[in-house]
Amino acid sequence: MIRRNKFRPRPGRLALAGAVLLFLVAPQLPAPGHLADPALRRELEESRALLCGIYDVSPEACAAPVDIVIAAPGAGPPPGWGGLPPYAAGAADPGAGRVVIFPERCGRYPFGSPAQTLRHELSHVLLRRSLGFAAPRWFDEGLAMRVSGEWGASDEMFSALALHAVARGRWDLAKVDRDFAGGEGQVRRSYALAKAFVRDLFPSNADLKGFLVEARAQGSVDRAFLRRFGRSPDDLFRAWAKNLPWWGEWVVWLSQPVVLWGVVTVLFVTAFLAALRRRRRKYEALPD
């Protein structure tokens, strides 16, 4: 006689038990928008509060979640982030409210520390939520550079590499936007120009906030420029370019490889001759 067990586990109960067991033994992954690094969590909250105030973001839009992904070292782009250039330390999808950071790529201009990169990318998301529409690329990137931190000499150097062409009218905002999709050198130059232009247009946070309120009311950044400055962004850019330092062309000339190698050669020869003179003096000072 076969005795049957009175307890018959149901498939549903087995599935539930398996799910509970998997939850208990599986590593707990951070939920979207959650950062495991305490320093980055603090930067996220501080940057969110700062940018929402500057960009005049509504409390509801400011509090909406931001999906932040920290890419693993050595790994490729996470799912949904294909097509990014290999040097990009961060990227944002403002419409979807998501950000990706590659910590191992941080540090080089225009991407600073992971915290600085996070603030830069968060700027794109919160600017979109403030305006309700996508801003021109040069304006969006210029603001992100403005709020993410000062670079000082690096800003000036990369701006100077374009000064001679910009001041002669061979550069416009459309080219700045196109160069954001170019090579690494073109990208750095566009970041520097966009930041310098936006920084000079809006020297204070109050100026910027007032402009964004106007842009939201007009439904257009270009129309807000006409109302605020009486000129289009391109006209303002050309007028701004005429006041750029005259030494921009000299900086470009001095930065050419031939000139740099020439300077290195002169320094080497000078050091070599100085060493020969020192040896000769020591030799002459020896007793006969």
Short mmCIF file of C-alpha atoms in Angstrom, two decimals:
data_model
loop_
_atom_site.label_atom_id
_atom_site.label_comp_id
_atom_site.label_asym_id
_atom_site.label_seq_id
_atom_site.Cartn_x
_atom_site.Cartn_y
_atom_site.Cartn_z
CA MET A 1 0.00 0.00 0.00
CA ILE A 2 1.37 3.35 -0.98
CA ARG A 3 0.79 6.10 1.53
CA ARG A 4 0.16 9.44 -0.05
CA ASN A 5 1.37 12.59 1.56
CA LYS A 6 -1.58 14.69 2.56
CA PHE A 7 0.40 17.89 1.88
CA ARG A 8 0.43 18.68 -1.80
CA PRO A 9 2.42 21.82 -2.63
CA ARG A 10 0.65 23.85 -5.23
CA PRO A 11 2.56 25.26 -8.19
CA GLY A 12 1.72 28.80 -7.12
CA ARG A 13 3.13 28.22 -3.66
CA LEU A 14 6.31 26.72 -5.11
CA ALA A 15 6.78 29.73 -7.36
CA LEU A 16 6.23 32.12 -4.45
CA ALA A 17 8.68 30.22 -2.26
CA GLY A 18 11.26 30.23 -5.04
CA ALA A 19 10.88 33.95 -5.55
CA VAL A 20 11.31 34.60 -1.81
CA LEU A 21 14.42 32.40 -1.71
CA LEU A 22 15.89 34.12 -4.76
CA PHE A 23 15.26 37.51 -3.19
CA LEU A 24 17.04 36.46 0.01
CA VAL A 25 20.15 34.99 -1.62
CA ALA A 26 20.51 37.24 -4.68
CA PRO A 27 22.65 40.39 -4.44
CA GLN A 28 20.54 43.44 -3.92
CA LEU A 29 20.94 45.81 -6.86
CA PRO A 30 20.27 49.53 -6.50
CA ALA A 31 16.88 50.61 -7.76
CA PRO A 32 16.76 53.08 -10.65
CA GLY A 33 17.77 56.52 -9.44
CA HIS A 34 19.56 55.06 -6.39
CA LEU A 35 23.32 55.50 -6.02
CA ALA A 36 25.38 53.15 -3.90
CA ASP A 37 28.20 55.68 -3.45
CA PRO A 38 27.29 58.01 -0.52
CA ALA A 39 29.28 60.87 -2.06
CA LEU A 40 27.35 60.61 -5.34
CA ARG A 41 24.02 60.32 -3.48
CA ARG A 42 24.86 63.52 -1.63
CA GLU A 43 25.91 65.20 -4.89
CA LEU A 44 22.65 64.12 -6.52
CA GLU A 45 20.49 65.68 -3.83
CA GLU A 46 22.57 68.84 -3.52
CA SER A 47 22.70 69.32 -7.29
CA ARG A 48 18.99 68.65 -7.66
CA ALA A 49 18.15 71.32 -5.06
CA LEU A 50 20.60 73.83 -6.57
CA LEU A 51 19.58 73.33 -10.20
CA CYS A 52 15.85 73.28 -9.50
CA GLY A 53 16.27 76.69 -7.87
CA ILE A 54 18.38 78.15 -10.70
CA TYR A 55 16.23 76.66 -13.48
CA ASP A 56 12.93 77.44 -11.76
CA VAL A 57 11.76 73.81 -11.90
CA SER A 58 8.37 73.13 -10.34
CA PRO A 59 8.42 71.08 -7.09
CA GLU A 60 6.62 68.17 -8.77
CA ALA A 61 9.04 68.05 -11.72
CA CYS A 62 12.02 68.48 -9.41
CA ALA A 63 10.95 65.57 -7.21
CA ALA A 64 10.29 63.23 -10.16
CA PRO A 65 12.75 60.31 -10.20
CA VAL A 66 15.90 60.31 -12.28
CA ASP A 67 17.13 56.89 -13.43
CA ILE A 68 20.91 56.92 -12.88
CA VAL A 69 23.14 54.09 -14.09
CA ILE A 70 26.77 53.80 -13.02
CA ALA A 71 28.60 51.75 -15.65
CA ALA A 72 30.90 48.99 -14.43
CA PRO A 73 34.65 49.50 -15.04
CA GLY A 74 35.75 48.08 -18.37
CA ALA A 75 32.19 47.36 -19.45
CA GLY A 76 30.58 48.75 -22.57
CA PRO A 77 27.55 51.03 -22.55
CA PRO A 78 24.61 49.65 -20.54
CA PRO A 79 21.50 48.50 -22.43
CA GLY A 80 19.78 51.41 -24.11
CA TRP A 81 22.92 53.55 -24.22
CA GLY A 82 24.53 52.39 -27.45
CA GLY A 83 26.22 54.80 -29.84
CA LEU A 84 28.07 56.88 -27.23
CA PRO A 85 31.62 57.92 -28.14
CA PRO A 86 34.31 55.93 -26.31
CA TYR A 87 35.61 59.00 -24.46
CA ALA A 88 32.23 60.14 -23.06
CA ALA A 89 32.20 60.06 -19.26
CA GLY A 90 28.46 60.61 -19.06
CA ALA A 91 25.28 61.05 -21.05
CA ALA A 92 21.68 62.04 -20.43
CA ASP A 93 18.32 61.30 -22.00
CA PRO A 94 16.38 64.33 -20.69
CA GLY A 95 13.03 63.30 -22.10
CA ALA A 96 13.18 59.93 -20.37
CA GLY A 97 14.78 61.32 -17.22
CA ARG A 98 17.78 58.99 -17.27
CA VAL A 99 21.54 59.41 -16.89
CA VAL A 100 24.56 57.16 -17.30
CA ILE A 101 28.00 57.78 -15.77
CA PHE A 102 31.29 56.07 -16.69
CA PRO A 103 33.51 56.77 -13.64
CA GLU A 104 36.69 55.40 -15.23
CA ARG A 105 36.42 57.99 -18.03
CA CYS A 106 35.96 60.97 -15.72
CA GLY A 107 38.66 63.55 -15.18
CA ARG A 108 39.49 64.88 -18.65
CA TYR A 109 37.98 68.06 -20.04
CA PRO A 110 35.04 68.60 -20.30
CA PHE A 111 34.22 65.72 -17.94
CA GLY A 112 35.45 66.32 -14.41
CA SER A 113 35.11 64.10 -11.38
CA PRO A 114 32.18 61.64 -11.18
CA ALA A 115 30.33 64.17 -9.00
CA GLN A 116 30.97 66.96 -11.50
CA THR A 117 29.88 64.73 -14.38
CA LEU A 118 26.71 63.79 -12.51
CA ARG A 119 25.82 67.46 -12.02
CA HIS A 120 26.50 68.14 -15.70
CA GLU A 121 24.15 65.36 -16.86
CA LEU A 122 21.52 66.19 -14.25
CA SER A 123 21.50 69.73 -15.65
CA HIS A 124 20.24 68.40 -19.00
CA VAL A 125 17.35 66.55 -17.32
CA LEU A 126 16.26 69.44 -15.10
CA LEU A 127 16.57 72.07 -17.87
CA ARG A 128 14.20 69.98 -19.99
CA ARG A 129 11.77 69.75 -17.08
CA SER A 130 11.99 73.49 -16.52
CA LEU A 131 11.35 74.50 -20.13
CA GLY A 132 9.05 71.67 -21.16
CA PHE A 133 10.89 71.37 -24.47
CA ALA A 134 14.40 70.62 -25.74
CA ALA A 135 16.77 73.60 -25.76
CA PRO A 136 19.35 74.14 -28.53
CA ARG A 137 22.38 71.94 -27.99
CA TRP A 138 24.85 74.80 -27.53
CA PHE A 139 22.62 76.40 -24.88
CA ASP A 140 21.97 73.11 -23.10
CA GLU A 141 25.66 72.19 -22.97
CA GLY A 142 26.75 75.72 -22.11
CA LEU A 143 24.47 75.74 -19.07
CA ALA A 144 25.61 72.25 -18.02
CA MET A 145 29.23 73.41 -18.17
CA ARG A 146 28.36 76.61 -16.32
CA VAL A 147 26.81 74.81 -13.34
CA SER A 148 29.10 71.76 -13.18
CA GLY A 149 32.24 73.62 -12.14
CA GLU A 150 35.02 75.91 -13.29
CA TRP A 151 37.92 74.62 -15.37
CA GLY A 152 39.87 77.85 -15.49
CA ALA A 153 42.93 77.47 -17.73
CA SER A 154 41.44 74.52 -19.64
CA ASP A 155 38.40 76.59 -20.60
CA GLU A 156 40.61 79.40 -21.84
CA MET A 157 42.93 77.10 -23.77
CA PHE A 158 40.21 75.24 -25.67
CA SER A 159 38.37 78.50 -26.38
CA ALA A 160 41.58 80.05 -27.67
CA LEU A 161 42.00 77.25 -30.21
CA ALA A 162 38.96 78.61 -32.04
CA LEU A 163 39.36 82.34 -31.42
CA HIS A 164 40.97 83.24 -34.72
CA ALA A 165 38.20 81.58 -36.76
CA VAL A 166 35.36 82.70 -34.49
CA ALA A 167 36.44 86.33 -34.46
CA ARG A 168 36.69 86.38 -38.28
CA GLY A 169 33.11 85.18 -38.67
CA ARG A 170 33.95 81.65 -39.80
CA TRP A 171 32.15 80.14 -36.83
CA ASP A 172 28.50 80.18 -35.84
CA LEU A 173 26.27 78.38 -33.37
CA ALA A 174 25.28 75.82 -36.00
CA LYS A 175 28.94 74.81 -36.28
CA VAL A 176 29.23 74.65 -32.49
CA ASP A 177 26.29 72.23 -32.47
CA ARG A 178 27.72 70.14 -35.33
CA ASP A 179 31.07 69.84 -33.61
CA PHE A 180 29.44 68.27 -30.55
CA ALA A 181 29.10 65.18 -32.77
CA GLY A 182 32.66 65.43 -34.11
CA GLY A 183 36.00 64.16 -32.88
CA GLU A 184 37.25 64.57 -29.33
CA GLY A 185 39.11 67.79 -30.10
CA GLN A 186 36.08 69.34 -31.79
CA VAL A 187 33.86 68.32 -28.88
CA ARG A 188 36.15 69.95 -26.32
CA ARG A 189 36.31 73.14 -28.37
CA SER A 190 32.51 73.31 -28.66
CA TYR A 191 32.09 72.77 -24.92
CA ALA A 192 34.52 75.58 -24.17
CA LEU A 193 32.88 78.00 -26.62
CA ALA A 194 29.34 77.19 -25.44
CA LYS A 195 30.33 77.65 -21.83
CA ALA A 196 32.15 80.94 -22.44
CA PHE A 197 29.25 82.36 -24.46
CA VAL A 198 26.56 81.34 -21.95
CA ARG A 199 28.69 82.46 -19.00
CA ASP A 200 29.15 85.93 -20.48
CA LEU A 201 25.45 86.26 -21.37
CA PHE A 202 24.24 85.28 -17.89
CA PRO A 203 26.75 86.41 -15.28
CA SER A 204 24.41 85.71 -12.36
CA ASN A 205 21.94 82.98 -11.47
CA ALA A 206 19.18 85.58 -11.21
CA ASP A 207 19.79 86.65 -14.84
CA LEU A 208 19.65 83.05 -15.98
CA LYS A 209 16.51 82.23 -14.00
CA GLY A 210 14.69 85.23 -15.41
CA PHE A 211 15.66 84.25 -18.94
CA LEU A 212 14.44 80.65 -18.48
CA VAL A 213 11.11 81.90 -17.17
CA GLU A 214 10.83 84.02 -20.33
CA ALA A 215 11.84 81.10 -22.57
CA ARG A 216 9.20 78.88 -20.97
CA ALA A 217 6.55 81.53 -21.47
CA GLN A 218 7.57 82.00 -25.11
CA GLY A 219 7.94 78.28 -25.76
CA SER A 220 11.27 78.98 -27.49
CA VAL A 221 14.81 79.88 -26.49
CA ASP A 222 15.30 81.85 -29.71
CA ARG A 223 12.19 84.00 -29.11
CA ALA A 224 13.32 84.60 -25.54
CA PHE A 225 16.63 85.90 -26.90
CA LEU A 226 14.79 88.36 -29.13
CA ARG A 227 12.70 89.63 -26.23
CA ARG A 228 15.54 89.76 -23.72
CA PHE A 229 18.44 90.97 -25.89
CA GLY A 230 16.66 92.27 -28.98
CA ARG A 231 18.82 90.02 -31.18
CA SER A 232 18.95 86.40 -32.29
CA PRO A 233 21.42 84.01 -30.66
CA ASP A 234 23.58 83.97 -33.82
CA ASP A 235 23.74 87.77 -33.94
CA LEU A 236 24.75 87.84 -30.29
CA PHE A 237 27.36 85.15 -30.87
CA ARG A 238 28.96 87.13 -33.71
CA ALA A 239 28.93 90.31 -31.62
CA TRP A 240 30.45 88.41 -28.70
CA ALA A 241 33.13 86.93 -30.97
CA LYS A 242 34.33 90.39 -32.04
CA ASN A 243 35.31 91.11 -28.43
CA LEU A 244 37.36 87.95 -27.99
CA PRO A 245 41.06 88.42 -27.12
CA TRP A 246 43.28 89.36 -30.04
CA TRP A 247 45.91 86.82 -28.94
CA GLY A 248 43.78 83.86 -30.01
CA GLU A 249 45.65 83.51 -33.31
CA TRP A 250 48.99 83.57 -31.53
CA VAL A 251 47.84 80.78 -29.21
CA VAL A 252 46.85 78.67 -32.20
CA TRP A 253 50.19 79.30 -33.90
CA LEU A 254 52.17 78.48 -30.77
CA SER A 255 50.19 75.26 -30.24
CA GLN A 256 51.18 73.79 -33.62
CA PRO A 257 53.36 70.63 -33.37
CA VAL A 258 56.19 72.14 -35.41
CA VAL A 259 56.43 75.13 -33.09
CA LEU A 260 56.22 72.96 -29.97
CA TRP A 261 58.97 70.64 -31.21
CA GLY A 262 61.05 73.68 -32.13
CA VAL A 263 60.73 75.02 -28.58
CA VAL A 264 61.66 71.62 -27.15
CA THR A 265 64.71 71.46 -29.44
CA VAL A 266 65.87 74.94 -28.42
CA LEU A 267 65.49 74.06 -24.74
CA PHE A 268 67.43 70.82 -25.23
CA VAL A 269 70.28 72.52 -27.09
CA THR A 270 70.41 75.30 -24.49
CA ALA A 271 70.60 72.77 -21.64
CA PHE A 272 73.28 70.78 -23.51
CA LEU A 273 75.47 73.84 -24.09
CA ALA A 274 75.05 74.93 -20.46
CA ALA A 275 76.18 71.47 -19.31
CA LEU A 276 79.24 71.68 -21.59
CA ARG A 277 80.17 75.08 -20.13
CA ARG A 278 79.88 73.75 -16.59
CA ARG A 279 82.09 70.77 -17.42
CA ARG A 280 84.66 73.04 -19.10
CA ARG A 281 84.80 75.31 -16.05
CA LYS A 282 85.27 72.30 -13.75
CA TYR A 283 88.03 70.96 -16.04
CA GLU A 284 89.84 74.32 -16.10
CA ALA A 285 89.65 74.54 -12.31
CA LEU A 286 91.51 71.25 -11.85
CA PRO A 287 95.19 71.57 -10.82
CA ASP A 288 97.80 70.89 -13.48
#
